[in-house]
């Protein structure tokens, strides 16, 4: 089988594809079959230098354009991305294994949303005027300079766009390093931005493993680092950025609680639990993987959940009918299998799935454990796969400290018909992104990010602007200036 996935070259720098085959080869593996469908090369020191030089050289002129001009380019890129949604979605499915049914509605489309939103915002970015008697201060909102973006493998187009769009809107340039597991999609984001009119060097992509990311983060030409990845990687990147006093955004992992009260609508609660555990085969950072179910609704919830899971269409992810695809890689599948075995060893009750499917590719069944207790490994560690842990609880007072008893704080959700309780619970969650009677929505208009170990800073919304720009205060005196001598 031939796949239309081999990129023109590994890197996109200074408005063109660039190759250096001296870099370590990285095979692109299609998760649905396990076959090699492309190859890129990790960036050599020469490629890293070329990308940073290019981004540095382009930055001043890019920042000197008006916000309207920059925004027009971003909005044009959004239009191109939408026009090519089908092809980009097919590519995203080859890169990640996520079903086309998902990629066609959440990947290039949400990338385009970010480009459109921050494109529209670019012209509105202003400073302030602060009157001090007859003197005054004004502030200028200025770019940071060169930003490095480092991506995880679960949403390669979205992550490349969510970082690129606000960075470019503010007048920064970017060097983006996708995950080595999914190297293809970010190249298309770079191509589209260039085609839309972004000058050469404004948005560059280099491939590589963690060592390339580390080299970018520690380079003195870099002013800001935005990482989407796991907490252990976040600690390393945050520390390396701190050595150079660089700005950071950290979008890290989670083990989020989803609380379902007795009075919840069972059908909606099951939908929320499915969206928060099995979308993208469970490979979503904000997933609500600790599902606390109040005792009165537990049987109805588990029964309906099993019926709905039996309706999942597991198969070829390029088939629009498929609603559940493979894990991204053999490695990730093995990690998840290890957690399933641990769940069983530690006494959780397997009530659905648990096995690898007897077909090529990295397919695991949607898996549900009931009677999970707070101390079990599957209730404490991020699994990043299709494994739901269902825990019992008695009442709100008992469940809230349990829900918050985690080092993570990315997301949290509650299903209830009691309005006052819903808002009280949302206020009590120690998490950056909370949901009431829904789960995992991430519109560009709303801030997204984590508290506690799950992150620093926010993506999306006007909140992201603060993380990609800095204020300069300018003091202006109208009269004579006195000095002590
Ligand atoms: P990962 O931490 O293994 O890798 C993330 C990226 O960091 C990759 O591009 C990798 O090459 C790079 N990297 C690794 N070591 C580095 C180093 N020392 N210096 C610089 N870069 C380095 O994560 P992953 O397995 O690709 O993705 C899964 C994780 O990402 C999960 O924990 C998930 O929760 C998290 N995630 C978070 C969000 C969010 O928005 N909060 C979104 C998606 C995924």
CSV table of C-alpha atoms in Angstrom, one decimal, residues 78 80-113 154-158 185 279-280 316-323:
chain,number,residue,atom,x,y,z
A,78,UNK,CA,-7.1,30.0,8.4
A,80,UNK,CA,-6.5,27.8,3.3
A,81,UNK,CA,-6.5,25.4,6.2
A,82,UNK,CA,-10.3,25.1,6.0
A,83,UNK,CA,-10.3,24.7,2.3
A,84,UNK,CA,-7.8,21.8,2.6
A,85,UNK,CA,-9.5,20.3,5.7
A,86,UNK,CA,-10.1,16.9,4.0
A,87,UNK,CA,-6.5,16.4,2.9
A,88,UNK,CA,-5.1,17.7,6.2
A,89,UNK,CA,-7.5,15.4,8.1
A,90,UNK,CA,-6.4,12.4,6.1
A,91,UNK,CA,-2.8,13.3,6.9
A,92,UNK,CA,-3.6,13.8,10.6
A,93,UNK,CA,-5.1,10.3,10.6
A,94,UNK,CA,-2.0,8.8,9.0
A,95,UNK,CA,0.2,10.7,11.5
A,96,UNK,CA,-1.8,9.8,14.7
A,97,UNK,CA,-4.1,7.0,13.8
A,98,UNK,CA,-7.1,9.0,15.1
A,99,UNK,CA,-10.3,8.3,13.2
A,100,UNK,CA,-11.1,10.6,10.2
A,101,UNK,CA,-14.5,11.0,11.9
A,102,UNK,CA,-12.6,13.0,14.5
A,103,UNK,CA,-9.8,14.6,12.6
A,104,UNK,CA,-12.1,16.1,10.0
A,105,UNK,CA,-13.9,18.1,12.7
A,106,UNK,CA,-11.3,18.9,15.4
A,107,UNK,CA,-7.8,19.1,14.1
A,108,UNK,CA,-7.3,21.4,11.1
A,109,UNK,CA,-10.6,23.0,12.0
A,110,UNK,CA,-9.4,24.0,15.4
A,111,UNK,CA,-6.1,25.1,14.0
A,112,UNK,CA,-8.0,27.3,11.6
A,113,UNK,CA,-10.1,28.7,14.5
A,154,UNK,CA,-1.9,13.6,20.2
A,155,UNK,CA,-3.0,16.8,18.3
A,156,UNK,CA,-0.1,17.7,16.0
A,157,UNK,CA,-1.9,20.2,13.8
A,158,UNK,CA,-3.8,21.8,16.6
A,185,UNK,CA,1.3,17.8,10.2
A,279,UNK,CA,-12.2,10.2,22.3
A,280,UNK,CA,-8.8,9.9,20.4
A,316,UNK,CA,-9.8,1.5,9.7
A,317,UNK,CA,-9.4,5.1,10.9
A,318,UNK,CA,-9.6,6.4,7.4
A,319,UNK,CA,-13.2,5.0,7.1
A,320,UNK,CA,-15.6,7.8,8.1
A,321,UNK,CA,-17.8,5.3,9.9
A,322,UNK,CA,-15.0,4.3,12.4
A,323,UNK,CA,-15.4,6.0,15.7
